[in-house]
Coordinates of C-alpha atoms and ligand atoms in Angstrom, one line a residue:
M1 CA -20.7 3.1 -8.4
T2 CA -17.5 5.2 -8.2
H3 CA -14.4 3.7 -6.7
L4 CA -13.4 5.4 -3.2
T5 CA -10.5 5.9 -1.2
A6 CA -11.1 6.3 2.3
I7 CA -8.1 7.7 4.4
I8 CA -8.2 7.7 7.9
G9 CA -6.2 10.6 9.9
A10 CA -5.7 14.0 8.0
G11 CA -2.0 14.4 9.3
H12 CA 1.1 14.6 6.9
A13 CA 0.9 10.9 5.4
G14 CA -2.9 11.2 5.4
S15 CA -2.6 14.5 3.1
E16 CA 0.2 13.4 1.2
T17 CA -1.5 9.8 0.5
A18 CA -4.7 11.8 -0.8
I19 CA -2.6 14.3 -3.2
A20 CA -0.1 11.7 -4.5
L21 CA -3.0 9.2 -5.3
R22 CA -4.6 12.2 -7.3
Q23 CA -1.1 13.1 -8.9
Q24 CA -0.7 9.4 -10.0
G25 CA -4.0 9.6 -11.9
Y26 CA -6.4 8.2 -9.2
T27 CA -10.0 8.9 -10.7
G28 CA -12.0 7.8 -7.9
R29 CA -13.2 9.5 -4.6
I30 CA -10.9 10.2 -2.2
V31 CA -12.1 11.1 1.4
L32 CA -9.7 12.3 3.8
I33 CA -10.9 11.7 7.4
G34 CA -9.4 13.7 10.4
D35 CA -10.4 14.3 14.1
E36 CA -8.9 17.8 14.3
A37 CA -10.5 20.4 13.3
H38 CA -7.7 21.9 11.4
L39 CA -6.5 21.2 7.6
P40 CA -3.2 18.8 7.7
Y41 CA -0.5 20.9 9.4
Q42 CA 3.0 20.8 10.1
R43 CA 3.7 19.3 13.6
P44 CA 7.6 19.6 14.0
P45 CA 7.4 23.2 14.3
L46 CA 5.2 22.7 17.3
S47 CA 8.4 22.1 19.6
K48 CA 10.7 24.5 18.1
A49 CA 9.7 28.1 15.9
F50 CA 6.0 27.9 17.1
L51 CA 6.9 28.3 20.6
L52 CA 9.2 31.2 19.7
A53 CA 6.9 33.1 17.3
S54 CA 5.3 36.3 18.4
D55 CA 1.7 35.0 16.6
P56 CA 1.8 31.6 16.0
Q57 CA -0.3 29.8 13.5
A58 CA -0.4 26.3 12.4
S59 CA 1.5 25.9 9.4
E60 CA -0.8 24.2 7.0
I61 CA 1.1 21.6 4.5
R62 CA -1.3 23.0 1.9
P63 CA -4.2 25.1 1.1
Q64 CA -7.5 24.4 1.4
S65 CA -8.0 25.1 -2.3
A66 CA -5.1 22.5 -3.6
Y67 CA -7.7 19.7 -1.5
A68 CA -10.5 21.0 -3.3
Q69 CA -8.9 21.5 -6.8
A70 CA -7.5 17.7 -6.7
G71 CA -11.2 16.7 -5.7
I72 CA -10.3 15.4 -2.5
E73 CA -12.9 15.4 0.4
L74 CA -12.4 16.7 3.5
R75 CA -14.0 15.5 6.7
L76 CA -12.1 17.1 9.3
D77 CA -13.5 17.1 13.0
T78 CA -14.5 13.7 12.3
R79 CA -13.5 10.6 14.3
A80 CA -13.3 7.2 12.7
L81 CA -14.8 5.1 15.5
R82 CA -14.9 1.8 13.7
V83 CA -13.9 -0.4 10.8
D84 CA -15.6 -3.1 9.3
T85 CA -13.4 -4.6 6.7
A86 CA -15.6 -7.7 6.1
N87 CA -18.0 -4.9 4.6
R88 CA -15.9 -2.5 3.8
E89 CA -17.7 0.4 6.1
V90 CA -15.9 2.6 8.0
H91 CA -18.0 4.4 10.7
L92 CA -17.8 7.8 11.5
E93 CA -18.8 10.0 14.5
G94 CA -21.8 11.7 13.9
Q95 CA -22.2 10.9 10.2
P96 CA -23.7 7.8 8.2
P97 CA -21.0 5.1 7.7
L98 CA -18.9 5.3 4.6
Q99 CA -18.4 2.8 2.2
F100 CA -14.8 2.2 0.9
D101 CA -13.3 0.3 -1.3
Q102 CA -10.1 1.0 -0.6
L103 CA -9.4 2.0 3.0
V104 CA -5.8 3.4 4.3
F105 CA -4.9 4.3 8.3
A106 CA -2.5 7.2 8.6
T107 CA -3.7 7.6 12.2
G108 CA -0.7 8.5 13.3
C109 CA 0.9 8.6 17.2
S110 CA 0.2 9.8 20.8
P111 CA 2.5 10.7 23.1
R112 CA 3.1 8.0 25.7
P113 CA 1.6 8.6 28.7
L114 CA 3.7 8.8 32.3
Q115 CA 1.7 7.0 35.2
L116 CA 2.4 8.6 37.9
R117 CA 2.0 8.5 41.7
G118 CA 0.1 11.3 43.0
L119 CA -2.1 11.8 39.6
G120 CA -4.0 8.8 38.8
Q121 CA -6.7 10.1 36.3
H122 CA -6.4 13.4 37.2
R123 CA -5.3 15.7 34.2
A124 CA -3.7 19.1 35.6
A125 CA -4.4 22.0 33.6
N126 CA -0.5 22.2 34.0
L127 CA 0.7 18.9 33.1
H128 CA 1.5 19.0 29.1
Y129 CA 1.9 16.7 26.2
L130 CA 2.7 18.0 22.7
R131 CA 1.7 16.1 19.6
H132 CA -1.4 18.7 18.2
V133 CA -1.5 22.1 17.7
Q134 CA -3.9 22.6 20.8
D135 CA -1.4 21.4 23.0
A136 CA 1.4 23.5 21.9
T137 CA -0.9 26.2 22.3
G138 CA -1.9 25.3 25.5
L139 CA 1.7 25.2 26.7
R140 CA 2.5 28.2 25.5
S141 CA -0.4 30.2 26.8
Q142 CA 0.8 29.1 30.4
W143 CA 4.2 30.5 29.4
R144 CA 5.6 33.3 31.5
E145 CA 9.1 34.6 31.7
G146 CA 10.7 33.1 35.4
Q147 CA 8.2 30.5 35.3
R148 CA 9.8 27.0 36.3
L149 CA 9.0 24.5 33.7
V150 CA 9.9 21.0 34.1
I151 CA 10.4 18.5 31.5
V152 CA 10.2 14.9 31.7
G153 CA 12.7 13.2 29.0
G154 CA 15.8 14.1 27.5
G155 CA 14.5 12.9 23.8
Y156 CA 14.5 15.5 20.7
I157 CA 10.9 16.7 21.8
G158 CA 12.1 17.4 25.3
L159 CA 15.0 18.9 24.2
E160 CA 13.6 21.1 21.5
V161 CA 11.2 22.5 23.9
A162 CA 13.8 22.9 26.4
A163 CA 16.0 25.5 23.9
A164 CA 13.0 27.6 23.3
A165 CA 11.6 27.9 27.0
V166 CA 15.2 28.8 28.2
Q167 CA 15.2 31.6 25.2
R168 CA 11.9 32.9 26.0
G169 CA 13.1 33.5 29.6
L170 CA 11.6 30.5 31.8
R171 CA 13.4 28.5 33.8
V172 CA 14.2 25.2 32.5
T173 CA 14.7 21.7 34.4
V174 CA 15.4 18.5 32.3
L175 CA 14.7 15.2 33.9
E176 CA 15.8 12.2 32.2
S177 CA 16.4 8.7 33.5
Q178 CA 18.9 7.8 31.2
E179 CA 22.7 8.6 32.2
R180 CA 22.6 10.7 29.1
V181 CA 20.6 12.6 26.8
L182 CA 19.4 11.3 23.4
A183 CA 20.8 7.6 24.8
R184 CA 18.9 5.6 22.5
V185 CA 19.8 7.5 19.3
T186 CA 23.1 9.0 19.4
A187 CA 26.5 8.4 20.8
T188 CA 28.1 9.4 24.1
E189 CA 29.8 12.1 21.9
V190 CA 26.5 13.4 20.4
S191 CA 25.2 13.2 23.9
H192 CA 27.6 15.0 25.9
F193 CA 27.6 18.0 23.4
Y194 CA 24.1 18.7 23.8
A195 CA 24.1 18.1 27.4
H196 CA 26.9 21.2 27.3
V197 CA 24.8 23.2 25.0
H198 CA 21.8 23.2 27.1
R199 CA 23.8 23.9 30.5
A200 CA 25.7 26.4 28.8
A201 CA 22.3 27.9 28.1
G202 CA 21.0 28.2 31.7
V203 CA 18.7 24.4 31.7
D204 CA 18.9 22.4 34.7
L205 CA 19.6 19.0 33.0
R206 CA 19.6 15.9 35.7
L207 CA 20.6 12.9 34.0
D208 CA 20.0 9.4 36.0
T209 CA 17.1 10.8 37.4
Q210 CA 14.1 9.1 38.1
L211 CA 10.6 10.7 38.5
D212 CA 8.5 8.9 41.2
G213 CA 5.4 11.1 41.7
V214 CA 4.0 14.6 41.9
Q215 CA 2.5 16.7 44.3
L216 CA -0.7 18.6 43.3
D217 CA -1.7 22.0 45.1
D218 CA -5.1 23.1 46.1
A219 CA -6.3 24.0 42.6
G220 CA -5.3 20.8 41.1
N221 CA -2.1 21.6 39.7
V222 CA 1.3 20.1 39.8
C223 CA 3.3 22.3 42.1
E224 CA 6.0 19.7 42.6
L225 CA 7.6 16.7 40.9
V226 CA 9.4 14.2 43.3
T227 CA 12.2 11.8 42.0
A228 CA 13.5 8.5 43.1
T229 CA 15.7 9.7 45.4
G230 CA 13.2 11.8 47.4
E231 CA 14.4 15.2 46.1
R232 CA 11.5 17.8 45.5
I233 CA 11.5 19.7 42.6
A234 CA 9.2 23.0 42.7
A235 CA 7.6 23.4 38.9
D236 CA 4.7 26.2 37.7
L237 CA 4.7 24.3 34.3
M238 CA 5.4 20.2 33.4
L239 CA 5.8 18.7 30.3
V240 CA 6.1 15.1 29.5
G241 CA 8.1 14.3 26.4
I242 CA 8.9 10.4 26.8
G243 CA 8.2 9.5 23.2
A244 CA 5.1 8.6 21.2
Q245 CA 2.8 5.1 20.9
P246 CA 1.3 4.4 17.4
N247 CA -2.4 4.7 17.4
V248 CA -3.6 1.3 16.7
E249 CA -7.0 0.9 18.5
L250 CA -9.0 0.8 15.5
A251 CA -7.0 -1.2 13.3
A252 CA -6.7 -3.5 16.5
A253 CA -10.2 -3.7 16.8
S254 CA -10.6 -4.6 13.0
G255 CA -8.8 -7.6 13.6
L256 CA -5.6 -6.1 11.6
P257 CA -2.3 -7.4 12.5
I258 CA -0.3 -5.0 15.6
D259 CA 3.1 -5.1 17.0
N260 CA 4.3 -1.7 17.8
G261 CA 2.3 -0.1 14.7
I262 CA 0.1 -2.0 11.9
L263 CA 2.2 -4.5 10.3
A264 CA 2.6 -3.6 6.5
D265 CA 4.2 -4.8 3.3
E266 CA 7.3 -2.8 2.8
H267 CA 6.7 -1.3 -0.5
T268 CA 3.2 -0.9 -0.7
G269 CA 1.9 -0.5 2.8
Q270 CA -0.7 -3.0 2.3
V271 CA -1.7 -5.0 5.8
M272 CA -4.6 -7.0 4.0
P273 CA -6.3 -6.9 0.5
G274 CA -7.6 -3.7 0.1
V275 CA -6.4 -2.0 3.4
Y276 CA -3.2 -0.3 3.8
A277 CA -1.0 1.8 6.8
V278 CA 1.1 4.9 6.1
G279 CA 3.2 6.6 8.6
D280 CA 3.8 6.8 12.5
C281 CA 1.0 4.0 12.7
C282 CA 2.7 1.9 10.1
N283 CA 5.2 -0.7 11.2
R284 CA 6.9 -2.0 7.9
F285 CA 9.0 -4.7 6.8
S286 CA 12.6 -3.2 6.3
S287 CA 14.9 -5.3 3.6
R288 CA 17.9 -2.7 4.4
Y289 CA 17.8 -3.8 8.0
Q290 CA 16.0 -7.1 8.1
R291 CA 13.5 -6.4 10.6
H292 CA 10.4 -4.3 11.0
V293 CA 11.0 -0.6 11.5
R294 CA 8.6 1.8 12.3
L295 CA 9.6 5.5 11.6
E296 CA 8.4 8.8 13.0
S297 CA 9.4 11.3 10.5
I298 CA 8.2 13.4 8.0
P299 CA 10.7 12.0 5.5
N300 CA 9.4 8.7 5.9
A301 CA 5.6 9.7 6.1
S302 CA 6.1 11.5 2.3
E303 CA 8.1 9.0 1.1
H304 CA 5.8 6.0 2.2
A305 CA 2.9 8.2 0.6
R306 CA 4.1 8.7 -2.5
N307 CA 4.9 4.7 -3.0
L308 CA 1.6 4.0 -1.4
A309 CA 0.1 6.0 -4.0
L310 CA 2.4 4.6 -6.9
A311 CA 1.2 1.0 -5.6
L312 CA -2.6 1.8 -5.5
T313 CA -2.6 3.2 -8.9
G314 CA -0.6 -0.1 -10.3
K315 CA 2.7 1.4 -10.9
P316 CA 6.2 0.2 -9.5
T317 CA 7.1 1.4 -6.3
V318 CA 10.4 3.0 -5.6
P319 CA 12.5 1.4 -3.0
P320 CA 12.9 3.4 0.5
A321 CA 15.9 5.3 1.0
A322 CA 17.8 5.3 4.0
P323 CA 15.8 7.0 6.9
W324 CA 16.6 10.4 7.6
F325 CA 15.5 13.0 10.5
W326 CA 16.1 16.3 11.8
S327 CA 16.1 18.6 15.0
D328 CA 16.8 21.9 15.5
Q329 CA 17.8 23.6 18.9
Y330 CA 19.2 27.1 19.3
D331 CA 21.4 27.7 16.1
L332 CA 22.1 24.0 15.8
K333 CA 20.7 22.0 13.2
L334 CA 21.0 18.3 13.5
Q335 CA 20.4 16.2 10.5
I336 CA 20.5 12.1 10.7
A337 CA 21.1 9.9 8.0
G338 CA 20.5 6.2 8.8
L339 CA 19.5 4.2 12.1
S340 CA 22.6 3.9 14.5
Q341 CA 21.4 1.1 16.4
G342 CA 24.0 -1.5 16.0
Y343 CA 27.4 0.5 15.6
D344 CA 30.7 -0.6 17.1
Q345 CA 32.8 2.3 16.0
V346 CA 32.2 6.0 16.2
V347 CA 34.1 8.3 13.8
I348 CA 34.1 12.2 14.6
R349 CA 34.8 14.6 11.5
G350 CA 35.0 18.5 12.4
S351 CA 35.1 20.4 15.6
I352 CA 33.0 19.5 18.2
A353 CA 34.0 22.9 20.2
L354 CA 32.9 24.6 17.4
H355 CA 29.5 23.1 16.8
S356 CA 30.2 22.0 13.7
F357 CA 30.8 18.4 13.4
V358 CA 29.7 14.8 12.2
A359 CA 29.6 11.8 13.7
F360 CA 29.5 8.8 11.7
Y361 CA 28.2 5.4 12.8
L362 CA 30.1 2.3 11.7
R363 CA 29.1 -1.3 12.2
G364 CA 33.0 -3.6 11.0
D365 CA 33.6 -1.2 8.2
T366 CA 30.0 -0.3 7.3
L367 CA 29.0 3.2 7.6
I368 CA 25.5 2.9 8.9
A369 CA 24.6 6.0 9.9
A370 CA 25.3 9.9 10.9
D371 CA 24.5 12.8 12.7
C372 CA 25.5 15.9 11.4
I373 CA 25.5 19.0 13.2
N374 CA 25.4 22.4 11.8
R375 CA 27.1 20.2 8.2
M376 CA 23.9 21.0 6.0
Q377 CA 26.6 21.4 2.8
E378 CA 27.9 18.2 3.5
F379 CA 24.4 16.4 4.4
A380 CA 23.3 15.5 0.9
A381 CA 26.6 13.6 0.2
I382 CA 26.7 11.6 3.7
K383 CA 23.2 10.7 2.9
K384 CA 24.3 8.8 -0.4
L385 CA 27.5 7.4 1.4
V386 CA 24.7 5.8 4.2
Q387 CA 22.5 5.1 1.4
A388 CA 25.2 3.4 0.1
S389 CA 26.3 1.5 3.0
A390 CA 29.7 2.6 2.2
R391 CA 32.7 0.3 3.4
G392 CA 36.2 0.8 3.8
I393 CA 36.2 4.5 4.2
A394 CA 36.4 5.3 7.9
T395 CA 39.8 7.0 7.9
H396 CA 38.5 9.3 5.2
L397 CA 35.2 10.1 7.0
G398 CA 37.3 11.7 9.7
D399 CA 39.7 13.7 7.5
E400 CA 38.5 16.9 6.4
C401 CA 40.8 17.1 3.7
V402 CA 38.4 14.7 1.8
S403 CA 35.6 15.9 0.3
L404 CA 32.8 13.8 1.2
K405 CA 31.1 14.9 -2.1
E406 CA 33.9 13.4 -3.9
L407 CA 34.0 10.3 -1.7
S408 CA 30.0 9.9 -2.5
T409 CA 30.5 9.9 -6.1
T410 CA 33.0 7.6 -6.0
V411 CA 31.8 4.9 -3.5
A412 CA 27.9 5.4 -5.5
A413 CA 29.6 4.7 -8.9
Ligands
LIG501 C1 6.2 18.1 18.3 C2 6.5 17.3 17.3 C3 7.9 17.7 16.8 C4 8.1 16.7 15.6 N1 9.7 17.3 15.1 C5 9.7 16.6 13.6 C6 11.2 16.8 13.1 O1 11.5 18.1 13.7 N2 11.4 16.3 12.1 C7 10.8 14.7 11.7 O2 11.0 14.3 10.6 N3 9.7 14.8 12.4 C8 9.2 15.4 13.4 N4 8.0 14.9 14.2 C9 7.3 14.0 13.9 C10 6.4 14.0 12.8 O3 5.6 15.2 12.7 C11 5.6 12.5 12.5 O4 6.3 11.8 12.0 C12 4.3 12.9 11.2 O5 3.5 13.8 11.8 C13 3.6 11.9 11.0 O6 3.0 11.8 9.7 P1 1.5 11.1 10.1 O7 0.3 11.3 9.4 O8 1.8 9.5 10.1 O9 0.6 11.2 11.9 P2 0.1 12.4 12.5 O10 0.6 13.7 12.0 O11 0.4 12.0 13.7 O12 -1.3 12.4 11.7 C14 -2.6 10.9 12.2 C15 -3.2 11.9 12.1 O13 -4.6 11.0 12.4 C16 -5.8 11.6 13.1 N5 -6.2 10.2 13.8 C17 -6.1 9.2 14.6 N6 -6.9 8.3 14.9 C18 -8.3 9.1 14.0 C19 -9.3 8.6 14.0 N7 -9.9 7.5 14.8 N8 -10.2 9.4 13.1 C20 -9.5 10.4 12.5 N9 -8.8 10.9 12.8 C21 -7.6 10.2 13.2 C22 -4.7 11.9 14.4 O14 -5.5 13.1 15.0 C23 -3.7 13.0 13.3 O15 -4.1 14.1 13.2 C24 7.4 15.7 15.3 C25 6.5 15.2 15.9 C26 5.9 16.0 17.1 C27 4.7 15.7 17.6

């Protein structure tokens, strides 16, 4: 019998794993199972360019022919219902069970649901979440100039959608429960900067605002949001962007270890012999951070998939790089290197007023992360410095006369 690798989840991590396996010389069958009808596509544009384009299309990661050429069997529009790890079987909706030798969970995340008084289990047609292309299509189809869009959550997705919507002429309110936007992930300076930019663009940004409930109209649509202080905010449309949670139900029901994702080995993503997890659904131990870290980003999904393919073909894996991310809002390109949690000092380089700066995060004298706003030309050097956990360079970081490229060469040498 031919060796078979089944991959559950045809998103970024699943698609990259399938292709990388073939590139690494895996000769068995590869079956990529996805519950969406689309070929694997890029999610980042869904909160950015897709909302602004005149004729938006899902941006496929690669064409169908690439899967055919690589001999990857695509089972799209097919949900994996149950996994039997003892008998090495995955049960598929409407299809006979599939016998596997190796199984990869690449099931991604789902938006965290907002429990609201006044809503119960009702799914109002004008209340949106954003994860899949049909979510973005549904949101867009209801956008009309002048309409009132209320966004719950001032994180990356909420702010990206706010930027797109206000540019399309909607009247946008963002409700954030913390006292600043992006509070979990950025320094006060960066939060204040983004708050200022959004307000200047016309977004009604309300911080420290808890949502208590919603009011439905006769048609069952949300027409008002009610805050904890009793304030009522009229809405034509509502988007909830309060974070994501890993899709682990299938893995949990098969008895795999779960804690904020599927717990897996750092280098290979192995969960148990022959079973692996990759991408957003996977919580890997990180020797860099000395704890489990679950990342939700394209660079993580790609790097993890490449490493998994190396491991599955018996090759040495590559130590994971420091995490990095990006976010696009208006004409601002935010690039983030490293994780800033635990910082005790922030050094600013450049000009916040001119929308071109870097916030470096240090713990003691060690550089742990950086948020770079419109500093694309310096980002490669900054990633190197973060990757190297550069020490003793705080004064240089803030000095624009010091070339970060040269500094990164010295530190890495
Ligand atoms: C709106 C939006 C904007 C983003 N912007 C950025 C950005 O700017 N930069 C960045 O780095 N990252 C961004 N991300 C995050 C990035 O898209 C994810 O990190 C990446 O898609 C993770 O890939 P994945 O394959 O692990 O998960 P996913 O892409 O979510 O794919 C998982 C797939 O598995 C499917 N699935 C789940 N359960 C089953 C089952 N039982 N059977 C079959 N199929 C199943 C899901 O439907 C999905 O298709 C964004 C995400 C969203 C939603």
